Short mmCIF file of N, CA and C in Angstrom, two decimals:
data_model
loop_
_atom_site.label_atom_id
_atom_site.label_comp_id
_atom_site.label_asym_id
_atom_site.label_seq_id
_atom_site.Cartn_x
_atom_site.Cartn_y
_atom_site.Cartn_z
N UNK A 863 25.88 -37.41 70.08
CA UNK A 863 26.18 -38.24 68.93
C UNK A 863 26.96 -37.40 67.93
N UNK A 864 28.27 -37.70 67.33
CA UNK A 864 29.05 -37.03 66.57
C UNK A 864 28.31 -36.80 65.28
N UNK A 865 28.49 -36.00 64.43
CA UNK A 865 27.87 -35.45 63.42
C UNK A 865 29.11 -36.42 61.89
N UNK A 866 27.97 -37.24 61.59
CA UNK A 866 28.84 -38.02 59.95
C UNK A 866 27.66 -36.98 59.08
N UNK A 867 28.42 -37.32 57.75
CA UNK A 867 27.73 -36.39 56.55
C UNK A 867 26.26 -37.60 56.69
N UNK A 868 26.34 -39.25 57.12
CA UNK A 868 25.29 -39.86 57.03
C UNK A 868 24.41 -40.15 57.73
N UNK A 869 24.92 -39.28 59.06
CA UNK A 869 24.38 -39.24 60.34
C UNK A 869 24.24 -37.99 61.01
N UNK A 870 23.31 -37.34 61.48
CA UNK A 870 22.77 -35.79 61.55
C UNK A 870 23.24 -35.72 63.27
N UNK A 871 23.91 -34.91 63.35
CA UNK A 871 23.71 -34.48 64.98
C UNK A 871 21.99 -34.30 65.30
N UNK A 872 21.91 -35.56 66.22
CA UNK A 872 20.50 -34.95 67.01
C UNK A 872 19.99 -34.58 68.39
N UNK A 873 19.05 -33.75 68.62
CA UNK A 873 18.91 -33.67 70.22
C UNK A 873 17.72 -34.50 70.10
N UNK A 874 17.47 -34.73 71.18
CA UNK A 874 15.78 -35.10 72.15
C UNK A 874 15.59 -34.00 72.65
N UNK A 875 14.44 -33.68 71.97
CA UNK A 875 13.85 -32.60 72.90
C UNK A 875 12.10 -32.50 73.25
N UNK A 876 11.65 -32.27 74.30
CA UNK A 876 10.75 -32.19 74.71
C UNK A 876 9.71 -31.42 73.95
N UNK A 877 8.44 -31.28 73.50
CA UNK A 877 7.75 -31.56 72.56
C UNK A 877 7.42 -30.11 73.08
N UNK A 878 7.31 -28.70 72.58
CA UNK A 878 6.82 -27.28 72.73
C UNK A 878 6.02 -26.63 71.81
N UNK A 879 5.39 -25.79 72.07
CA UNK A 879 4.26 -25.20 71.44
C UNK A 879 4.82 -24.90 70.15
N UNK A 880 6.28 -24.31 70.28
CA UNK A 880 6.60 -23.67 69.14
C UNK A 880 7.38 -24.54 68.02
N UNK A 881 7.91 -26.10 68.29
CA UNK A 881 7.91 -27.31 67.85
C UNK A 881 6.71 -27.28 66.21
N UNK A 882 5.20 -26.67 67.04
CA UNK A 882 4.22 -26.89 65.76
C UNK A 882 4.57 -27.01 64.22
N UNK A 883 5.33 -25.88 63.89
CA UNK A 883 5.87 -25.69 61.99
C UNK A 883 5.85 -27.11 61.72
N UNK A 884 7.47 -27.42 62.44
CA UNK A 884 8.00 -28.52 61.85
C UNK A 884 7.44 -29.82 62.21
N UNK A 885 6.66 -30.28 63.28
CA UNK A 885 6.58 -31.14 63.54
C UNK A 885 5.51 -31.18 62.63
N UNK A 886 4.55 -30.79 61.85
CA UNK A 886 3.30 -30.70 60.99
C UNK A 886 4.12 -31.39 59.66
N UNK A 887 4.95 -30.40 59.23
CA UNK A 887 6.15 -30.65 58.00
C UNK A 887 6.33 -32.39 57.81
N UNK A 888 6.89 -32.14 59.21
CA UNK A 888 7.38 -33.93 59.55
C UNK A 888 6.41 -34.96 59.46
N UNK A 889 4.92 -34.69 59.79
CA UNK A 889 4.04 -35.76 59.44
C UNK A 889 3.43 -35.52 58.32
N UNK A 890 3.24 -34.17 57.59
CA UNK A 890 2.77 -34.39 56.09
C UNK A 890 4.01 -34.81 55.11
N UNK A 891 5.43 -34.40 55.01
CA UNK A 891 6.39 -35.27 54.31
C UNK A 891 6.35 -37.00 54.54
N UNK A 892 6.16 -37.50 55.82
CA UNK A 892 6.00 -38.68 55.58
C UNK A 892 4.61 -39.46 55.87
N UNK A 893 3.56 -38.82 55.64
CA UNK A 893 2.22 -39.51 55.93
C UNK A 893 2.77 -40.73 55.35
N UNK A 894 2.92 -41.12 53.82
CA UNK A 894 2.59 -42.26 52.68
C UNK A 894 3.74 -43.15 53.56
N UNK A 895 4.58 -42.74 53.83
CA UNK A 895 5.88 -43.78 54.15
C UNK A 895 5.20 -44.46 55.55
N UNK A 896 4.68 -43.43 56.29
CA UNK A 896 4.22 -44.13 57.69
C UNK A 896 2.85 -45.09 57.35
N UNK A 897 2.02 -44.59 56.71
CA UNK A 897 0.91 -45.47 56.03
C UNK A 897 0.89 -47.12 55.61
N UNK A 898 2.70 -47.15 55.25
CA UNK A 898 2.65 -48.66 54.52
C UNK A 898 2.94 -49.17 56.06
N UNK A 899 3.11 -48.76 57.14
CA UNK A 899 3.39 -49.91 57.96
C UNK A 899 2.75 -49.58 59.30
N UNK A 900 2.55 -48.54 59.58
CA UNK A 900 1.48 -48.19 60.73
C UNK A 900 0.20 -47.38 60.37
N UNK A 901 -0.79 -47.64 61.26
CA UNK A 901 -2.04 -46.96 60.47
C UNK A 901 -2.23 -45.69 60.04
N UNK A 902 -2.77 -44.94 59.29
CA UNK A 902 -2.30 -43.62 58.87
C UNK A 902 -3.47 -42.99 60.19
N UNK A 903 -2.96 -41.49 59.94
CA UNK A 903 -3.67 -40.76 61.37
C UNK A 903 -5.17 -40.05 60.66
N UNK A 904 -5.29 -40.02 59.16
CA UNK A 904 -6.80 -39.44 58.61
C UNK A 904 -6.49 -38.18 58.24
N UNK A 905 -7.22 -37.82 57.39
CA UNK A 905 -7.28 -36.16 57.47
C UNK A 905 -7.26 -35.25 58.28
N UNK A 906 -8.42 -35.73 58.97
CA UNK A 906 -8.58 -35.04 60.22
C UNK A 906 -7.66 -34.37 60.93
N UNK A 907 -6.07 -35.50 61.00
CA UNK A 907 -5.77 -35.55 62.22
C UNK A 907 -4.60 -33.62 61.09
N UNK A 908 -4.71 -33.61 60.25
CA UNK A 908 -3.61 -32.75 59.37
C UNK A 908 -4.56 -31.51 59.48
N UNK A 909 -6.46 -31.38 59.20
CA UNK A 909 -7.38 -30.38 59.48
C UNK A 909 -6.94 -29.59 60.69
N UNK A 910 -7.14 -30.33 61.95
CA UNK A 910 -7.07 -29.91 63.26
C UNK A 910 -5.63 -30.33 64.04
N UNK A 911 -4.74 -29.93 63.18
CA UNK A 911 -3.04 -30.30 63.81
C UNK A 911 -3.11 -29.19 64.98
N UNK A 912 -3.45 -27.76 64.90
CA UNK A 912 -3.37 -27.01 65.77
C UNK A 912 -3.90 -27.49 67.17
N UNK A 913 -4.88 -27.52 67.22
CA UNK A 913 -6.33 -28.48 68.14
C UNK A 913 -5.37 -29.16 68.89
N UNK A 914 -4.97 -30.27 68.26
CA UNK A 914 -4.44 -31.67 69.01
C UNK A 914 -3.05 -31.14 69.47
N UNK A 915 -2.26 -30.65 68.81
CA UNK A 915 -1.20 -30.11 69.28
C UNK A 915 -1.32 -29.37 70.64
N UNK A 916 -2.14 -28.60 70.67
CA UNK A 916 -2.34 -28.10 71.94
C UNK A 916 -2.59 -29.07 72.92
N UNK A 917 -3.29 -29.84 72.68
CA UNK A 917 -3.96 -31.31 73.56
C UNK A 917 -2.93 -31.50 73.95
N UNK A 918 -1.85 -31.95 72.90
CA UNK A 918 -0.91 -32.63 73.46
C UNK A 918 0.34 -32.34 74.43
N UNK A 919 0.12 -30.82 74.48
CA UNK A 919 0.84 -30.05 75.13
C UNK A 919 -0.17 -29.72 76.75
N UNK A 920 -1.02 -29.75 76.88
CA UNK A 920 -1.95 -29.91 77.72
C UNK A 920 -1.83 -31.26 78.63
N UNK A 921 -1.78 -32.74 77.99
CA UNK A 921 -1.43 -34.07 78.50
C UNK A 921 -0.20 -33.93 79.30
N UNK A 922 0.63 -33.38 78.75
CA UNK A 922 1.92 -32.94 78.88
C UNK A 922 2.10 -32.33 79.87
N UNK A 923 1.62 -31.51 80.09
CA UNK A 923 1.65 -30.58 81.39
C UNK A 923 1.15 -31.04 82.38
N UNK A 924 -0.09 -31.86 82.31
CA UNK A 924 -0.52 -33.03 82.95
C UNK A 924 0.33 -34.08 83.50
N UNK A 925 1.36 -34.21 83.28
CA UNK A 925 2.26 -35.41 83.39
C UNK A 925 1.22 -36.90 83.30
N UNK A 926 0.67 -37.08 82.55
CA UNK A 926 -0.12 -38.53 82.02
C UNK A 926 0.72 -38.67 80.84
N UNK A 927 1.03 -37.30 80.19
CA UNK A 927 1.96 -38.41 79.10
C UNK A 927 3.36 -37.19 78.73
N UNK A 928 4.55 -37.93 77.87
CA UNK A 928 5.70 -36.91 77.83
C UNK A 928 5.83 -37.45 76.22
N UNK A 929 5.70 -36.40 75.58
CA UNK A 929 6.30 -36.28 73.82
C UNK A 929 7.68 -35.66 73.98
N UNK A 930 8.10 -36.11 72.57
CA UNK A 930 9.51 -35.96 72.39
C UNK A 930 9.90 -35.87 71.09
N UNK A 931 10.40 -35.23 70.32
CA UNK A 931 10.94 -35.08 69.17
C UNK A 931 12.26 -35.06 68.84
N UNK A 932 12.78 -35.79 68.00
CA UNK A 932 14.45 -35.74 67.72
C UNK A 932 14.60 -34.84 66.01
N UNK A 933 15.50 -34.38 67.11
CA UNK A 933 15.30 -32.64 66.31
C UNK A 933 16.95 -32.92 65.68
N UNK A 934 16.81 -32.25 64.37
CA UNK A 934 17.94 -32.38 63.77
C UNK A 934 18.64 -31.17 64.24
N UNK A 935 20.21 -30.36 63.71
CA UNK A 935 20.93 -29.02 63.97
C UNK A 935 19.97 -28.15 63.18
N UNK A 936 19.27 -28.31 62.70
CA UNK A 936 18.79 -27.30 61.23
C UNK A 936 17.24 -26.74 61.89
N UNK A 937 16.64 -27.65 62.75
CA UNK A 937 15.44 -27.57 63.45
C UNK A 937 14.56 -28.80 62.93
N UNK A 938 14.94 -29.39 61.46
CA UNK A 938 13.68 -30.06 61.09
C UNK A 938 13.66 -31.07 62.21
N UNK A 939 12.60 -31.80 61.85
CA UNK A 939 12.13 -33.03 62.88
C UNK A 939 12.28 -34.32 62.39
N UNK A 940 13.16 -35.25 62.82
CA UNK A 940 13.35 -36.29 62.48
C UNK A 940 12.89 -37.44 62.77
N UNK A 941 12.26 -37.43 64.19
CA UNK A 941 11.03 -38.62 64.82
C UNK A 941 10.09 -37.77 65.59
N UNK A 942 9.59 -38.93 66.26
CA UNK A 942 8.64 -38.68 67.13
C UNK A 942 9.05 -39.82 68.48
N UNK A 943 9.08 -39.57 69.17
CA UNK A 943 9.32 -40.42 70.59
C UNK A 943 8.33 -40.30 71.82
N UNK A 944 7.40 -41.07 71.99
CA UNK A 944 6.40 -40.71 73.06
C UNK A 944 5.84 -41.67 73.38
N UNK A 945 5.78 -40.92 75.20
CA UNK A 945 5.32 -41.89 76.32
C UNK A 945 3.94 -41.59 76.44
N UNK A 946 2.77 -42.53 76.72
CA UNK A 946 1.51 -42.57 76.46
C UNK A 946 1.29 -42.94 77.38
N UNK A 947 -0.08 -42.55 78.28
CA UNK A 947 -0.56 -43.17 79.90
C UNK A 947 0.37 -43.37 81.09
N UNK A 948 1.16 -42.73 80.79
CA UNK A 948 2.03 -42.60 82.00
C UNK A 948 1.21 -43.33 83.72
N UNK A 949 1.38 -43.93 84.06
CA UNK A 949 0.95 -44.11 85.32
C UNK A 949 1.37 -44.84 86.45
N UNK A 950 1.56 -45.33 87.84
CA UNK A 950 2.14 -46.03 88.45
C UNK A 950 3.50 -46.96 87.80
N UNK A 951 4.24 -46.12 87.47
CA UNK A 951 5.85 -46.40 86.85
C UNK A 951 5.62 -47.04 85.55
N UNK A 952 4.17 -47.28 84.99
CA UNK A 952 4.56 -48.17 83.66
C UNK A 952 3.66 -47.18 82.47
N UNK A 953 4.31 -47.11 81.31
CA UNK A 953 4.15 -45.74 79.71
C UNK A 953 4.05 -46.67 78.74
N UNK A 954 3.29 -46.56 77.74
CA UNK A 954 3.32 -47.06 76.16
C UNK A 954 4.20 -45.82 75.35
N UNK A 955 5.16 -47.00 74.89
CA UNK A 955 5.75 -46.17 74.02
C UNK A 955 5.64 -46.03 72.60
N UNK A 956 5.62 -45.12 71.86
CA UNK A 956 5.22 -45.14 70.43
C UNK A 956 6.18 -44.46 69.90
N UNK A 957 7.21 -44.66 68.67
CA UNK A 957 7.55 -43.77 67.65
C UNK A 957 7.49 -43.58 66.45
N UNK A 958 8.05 -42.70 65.34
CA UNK A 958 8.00 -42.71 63.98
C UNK A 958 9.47 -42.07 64.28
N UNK A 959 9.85 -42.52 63.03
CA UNK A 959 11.38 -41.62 62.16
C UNK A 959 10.65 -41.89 60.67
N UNK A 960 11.34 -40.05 60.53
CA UNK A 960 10.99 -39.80 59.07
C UNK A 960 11.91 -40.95 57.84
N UNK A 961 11.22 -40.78 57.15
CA UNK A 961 11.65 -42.00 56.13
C UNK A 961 13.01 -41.96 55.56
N UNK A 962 13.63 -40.59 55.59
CA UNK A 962 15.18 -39.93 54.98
C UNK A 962 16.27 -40.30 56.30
N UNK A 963 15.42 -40.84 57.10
CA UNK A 963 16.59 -40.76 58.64
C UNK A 963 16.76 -41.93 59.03
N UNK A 964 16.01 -43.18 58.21
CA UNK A 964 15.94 -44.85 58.65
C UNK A 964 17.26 -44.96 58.57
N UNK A 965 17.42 -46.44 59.05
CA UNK A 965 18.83 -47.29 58.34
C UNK A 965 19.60 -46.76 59.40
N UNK A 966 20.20 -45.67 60.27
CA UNK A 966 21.31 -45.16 60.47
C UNK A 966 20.99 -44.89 62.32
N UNK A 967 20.27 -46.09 62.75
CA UNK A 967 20.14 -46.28 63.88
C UNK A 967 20.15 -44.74 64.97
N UNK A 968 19.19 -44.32 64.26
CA UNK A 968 18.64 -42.83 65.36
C UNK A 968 17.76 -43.05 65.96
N UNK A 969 16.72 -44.16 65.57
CA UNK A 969 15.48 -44.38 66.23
C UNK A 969 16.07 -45.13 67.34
N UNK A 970 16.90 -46.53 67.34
CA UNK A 970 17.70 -47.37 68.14
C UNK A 970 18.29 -46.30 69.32
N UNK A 971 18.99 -45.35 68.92
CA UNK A 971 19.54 -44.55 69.97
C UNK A 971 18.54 -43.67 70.46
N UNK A 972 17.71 -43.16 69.97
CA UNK A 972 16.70 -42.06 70.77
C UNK A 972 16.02 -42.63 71.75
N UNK A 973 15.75 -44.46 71.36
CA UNK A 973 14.29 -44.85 72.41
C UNK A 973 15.65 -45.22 73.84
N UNK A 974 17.11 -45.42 73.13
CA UNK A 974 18.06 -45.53 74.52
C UNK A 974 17.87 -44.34 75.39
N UNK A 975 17.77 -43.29 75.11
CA UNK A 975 17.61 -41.54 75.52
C UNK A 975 16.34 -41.58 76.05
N UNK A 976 15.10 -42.31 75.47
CA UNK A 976 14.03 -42.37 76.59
C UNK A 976 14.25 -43.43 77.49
N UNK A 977 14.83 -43.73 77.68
CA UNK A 977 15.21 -45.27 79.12
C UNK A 977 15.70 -43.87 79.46
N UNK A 978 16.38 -43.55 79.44
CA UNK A 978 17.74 -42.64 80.78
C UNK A 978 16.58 -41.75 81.49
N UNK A 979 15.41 -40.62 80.26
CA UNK A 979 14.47 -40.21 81.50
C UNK A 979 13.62 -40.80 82.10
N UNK A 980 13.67 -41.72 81.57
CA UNK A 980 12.15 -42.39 81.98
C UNK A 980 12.58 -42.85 83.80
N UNK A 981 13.89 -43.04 83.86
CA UNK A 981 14.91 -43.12 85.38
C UNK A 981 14.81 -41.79 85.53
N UNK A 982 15.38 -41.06 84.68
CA UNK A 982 16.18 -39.67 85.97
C UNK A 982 14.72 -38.75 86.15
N UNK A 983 13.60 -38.70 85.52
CA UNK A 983 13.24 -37.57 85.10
C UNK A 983 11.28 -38.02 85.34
N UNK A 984 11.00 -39.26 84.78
CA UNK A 984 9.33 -39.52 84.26
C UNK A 984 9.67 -40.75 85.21
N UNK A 985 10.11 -41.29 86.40
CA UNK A 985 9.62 -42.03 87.53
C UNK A 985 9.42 -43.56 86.89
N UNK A 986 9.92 -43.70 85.69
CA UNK A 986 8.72 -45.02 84.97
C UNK A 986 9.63 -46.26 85.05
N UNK A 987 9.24 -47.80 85.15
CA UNK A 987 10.15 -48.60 85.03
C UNK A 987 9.79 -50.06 84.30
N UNK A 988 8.76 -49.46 83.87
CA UNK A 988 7.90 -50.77 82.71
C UNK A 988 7.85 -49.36 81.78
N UNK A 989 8.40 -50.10 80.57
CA UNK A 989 7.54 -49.84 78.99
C UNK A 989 6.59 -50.71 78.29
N UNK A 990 5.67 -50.56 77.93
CA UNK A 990 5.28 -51.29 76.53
C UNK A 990 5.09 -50.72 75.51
N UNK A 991 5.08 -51.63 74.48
CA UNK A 991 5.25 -51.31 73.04
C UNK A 991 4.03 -52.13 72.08
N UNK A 992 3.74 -51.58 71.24
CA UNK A 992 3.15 -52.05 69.87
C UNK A 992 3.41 -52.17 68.55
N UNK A 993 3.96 -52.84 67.51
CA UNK A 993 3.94 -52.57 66.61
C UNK A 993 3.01 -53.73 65.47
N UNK A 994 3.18 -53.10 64.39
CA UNK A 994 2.32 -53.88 63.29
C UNK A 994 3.34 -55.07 62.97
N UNK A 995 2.94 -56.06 62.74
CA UNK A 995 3.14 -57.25 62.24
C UNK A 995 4.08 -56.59 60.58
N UNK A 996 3.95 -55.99 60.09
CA UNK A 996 4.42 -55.57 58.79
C UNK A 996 5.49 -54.60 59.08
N UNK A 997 5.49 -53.74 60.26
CA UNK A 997 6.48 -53.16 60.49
C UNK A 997 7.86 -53.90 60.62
N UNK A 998 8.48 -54.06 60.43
CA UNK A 998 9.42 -54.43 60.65
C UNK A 998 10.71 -54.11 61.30
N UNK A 999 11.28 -52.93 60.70
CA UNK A 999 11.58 -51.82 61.18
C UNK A 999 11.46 -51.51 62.80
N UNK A 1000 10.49 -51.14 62.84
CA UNK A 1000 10.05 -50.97 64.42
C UNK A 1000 10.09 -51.82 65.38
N UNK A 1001 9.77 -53.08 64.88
CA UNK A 1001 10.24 -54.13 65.75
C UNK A 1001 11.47 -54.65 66.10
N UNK A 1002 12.50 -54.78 65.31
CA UNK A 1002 13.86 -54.82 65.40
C UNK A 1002 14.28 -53.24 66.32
N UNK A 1003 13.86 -52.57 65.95
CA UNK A 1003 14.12 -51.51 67.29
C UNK A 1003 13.53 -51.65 68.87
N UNK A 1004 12.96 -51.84 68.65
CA UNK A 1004 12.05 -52.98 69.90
C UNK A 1004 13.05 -54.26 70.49
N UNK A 1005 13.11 -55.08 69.30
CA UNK A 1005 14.33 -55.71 69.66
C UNK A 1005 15.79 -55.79 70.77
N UNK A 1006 16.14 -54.53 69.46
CA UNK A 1006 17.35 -53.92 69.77
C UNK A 1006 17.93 -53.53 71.20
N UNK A 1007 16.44 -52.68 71.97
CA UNK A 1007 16.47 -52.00 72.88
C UNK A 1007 16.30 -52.94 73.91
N UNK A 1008 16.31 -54.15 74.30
CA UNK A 1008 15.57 -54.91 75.21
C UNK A 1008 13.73 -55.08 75.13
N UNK A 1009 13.55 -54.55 74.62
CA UNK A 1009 11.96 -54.94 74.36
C UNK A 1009 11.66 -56.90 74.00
N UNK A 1010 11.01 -57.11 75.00
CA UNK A 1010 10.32 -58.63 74.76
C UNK A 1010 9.13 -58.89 74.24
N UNK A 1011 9.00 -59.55 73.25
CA UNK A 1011 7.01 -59.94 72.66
C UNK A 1011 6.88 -60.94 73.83
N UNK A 1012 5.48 -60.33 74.09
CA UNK A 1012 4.65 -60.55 75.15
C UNK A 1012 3.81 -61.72 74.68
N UNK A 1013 4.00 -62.12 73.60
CA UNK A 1013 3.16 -63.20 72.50
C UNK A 1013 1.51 -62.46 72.48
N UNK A 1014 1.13 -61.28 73.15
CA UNK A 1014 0.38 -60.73 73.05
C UNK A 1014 -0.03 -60.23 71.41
N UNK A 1015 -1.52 -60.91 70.72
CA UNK A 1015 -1.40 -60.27 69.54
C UNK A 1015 -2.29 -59.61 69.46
N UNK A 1016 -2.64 -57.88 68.23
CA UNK A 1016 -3.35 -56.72 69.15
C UNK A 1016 -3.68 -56.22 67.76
N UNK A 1017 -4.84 -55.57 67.87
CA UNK A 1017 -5.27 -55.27 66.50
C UNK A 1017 -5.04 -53.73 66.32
N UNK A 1018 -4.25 -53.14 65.41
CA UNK A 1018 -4.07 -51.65 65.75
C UNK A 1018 -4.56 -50.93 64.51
N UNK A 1019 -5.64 -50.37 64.62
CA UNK A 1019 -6.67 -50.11 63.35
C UNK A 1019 -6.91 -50.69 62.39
N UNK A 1020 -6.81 -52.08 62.68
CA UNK A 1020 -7.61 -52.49 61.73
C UNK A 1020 -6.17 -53.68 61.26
N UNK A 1021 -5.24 -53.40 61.83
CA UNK A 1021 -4.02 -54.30 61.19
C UNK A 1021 -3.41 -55.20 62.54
N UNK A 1022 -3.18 -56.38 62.41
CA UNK A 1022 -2.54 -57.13 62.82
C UNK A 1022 -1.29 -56.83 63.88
N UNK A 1023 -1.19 -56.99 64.93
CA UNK A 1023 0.03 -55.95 65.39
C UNK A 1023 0.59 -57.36 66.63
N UNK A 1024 1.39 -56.90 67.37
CA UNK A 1024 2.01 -57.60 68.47
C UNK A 1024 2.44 -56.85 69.92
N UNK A 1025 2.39 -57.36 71.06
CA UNK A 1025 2.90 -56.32 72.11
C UNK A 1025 4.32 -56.98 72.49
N UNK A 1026 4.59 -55.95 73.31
CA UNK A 1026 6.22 -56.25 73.62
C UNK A 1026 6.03 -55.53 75.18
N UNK A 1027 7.12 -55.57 75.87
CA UNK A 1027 7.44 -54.89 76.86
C UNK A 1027 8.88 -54.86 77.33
N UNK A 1028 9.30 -54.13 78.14
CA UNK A 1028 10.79 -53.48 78.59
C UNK A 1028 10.91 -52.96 79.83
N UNK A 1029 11.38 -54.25 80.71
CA UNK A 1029 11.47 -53.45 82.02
C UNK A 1029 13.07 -52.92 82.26
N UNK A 1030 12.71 -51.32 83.11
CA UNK A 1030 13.86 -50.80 82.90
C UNK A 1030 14.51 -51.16 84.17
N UNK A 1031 15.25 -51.07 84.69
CA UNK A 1031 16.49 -51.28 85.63
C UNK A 1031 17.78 -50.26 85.89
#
């Protein structure tokens, strides 16, 4: 993706131990922004970031699930992109983009960048998706990407949510 002053050159990159700094950065700068529309993750989850981080690098290695971060030129972290339960070709997908990086269709292009491995690389050919009823945002990316509401409606801590799915081809 070409680099505009309003648009950041980004990679996808696979989620590494040494990822930790920033990816911590990236969810305490936008806890409040992610809060108004998906459920917040607790204290907890900011206490024991080390803990889970490792977990998640552990799942990972596991191949049950593949994280992903879209990493700006500078190193900070601009989303989160991740496949959840990986199993007989079908993943839940989940993301965040930090709140300074909306609007400018990075999230739209990154979840295109997880279709391409999810073929060349993670075997997978069903996605599903969740988002909150209030998100909005997220769903139009859902949209965007081929994602279909399943008219499935799903309670996601406590909030109102909807499922979708995306078969890849």
């Amino acid at each position: 993706m070409p680099s505009t002053p309003s648009t950041p050159s980004t990679e996808l990159q696979r989620l590494r131990a040494d990822h930790a700094p920033a990816l911590l950065t990236f969810e305490r700068e936008n806890r409040a922004f992610f809060a108004a529309s998906i459920p917040d993750r607790g204290d907890a989850y900011f206490t024991d970031f080390a803990a889970r981080h490792e977990a998640l690098l552990t799942e990972q290695a596991a191949g049950t699930c593949h994280f992903h971060l879209l990493v700006a030129e500078d190193g900070e972290v601009l989303g989160r992109f991740n496949l959840l339960d990986a199993a007989n070709g079908t993943a839940d997908l989940g993301f965040r983009l930090a709140e300074r990086a909306t609007g400018r269709g990075l999230a739209t292009s990154a979840v295109r960048r997880i279709f391409h491995l999810c073929g060349t690389t993670y075997a997978l050919t069903t996605l599903r998706a969740a988002a909150t009823v209030t998100n909005t945002a997220s769903r139009a990316v859902l949209t965007r990407t081929g994602f279909v509401a399943t008219g499935e409606e799903l309670l996601l801590n406590g909030k109102r949510g909807l499922g979708y799915v995306r078969e890849l081809t």
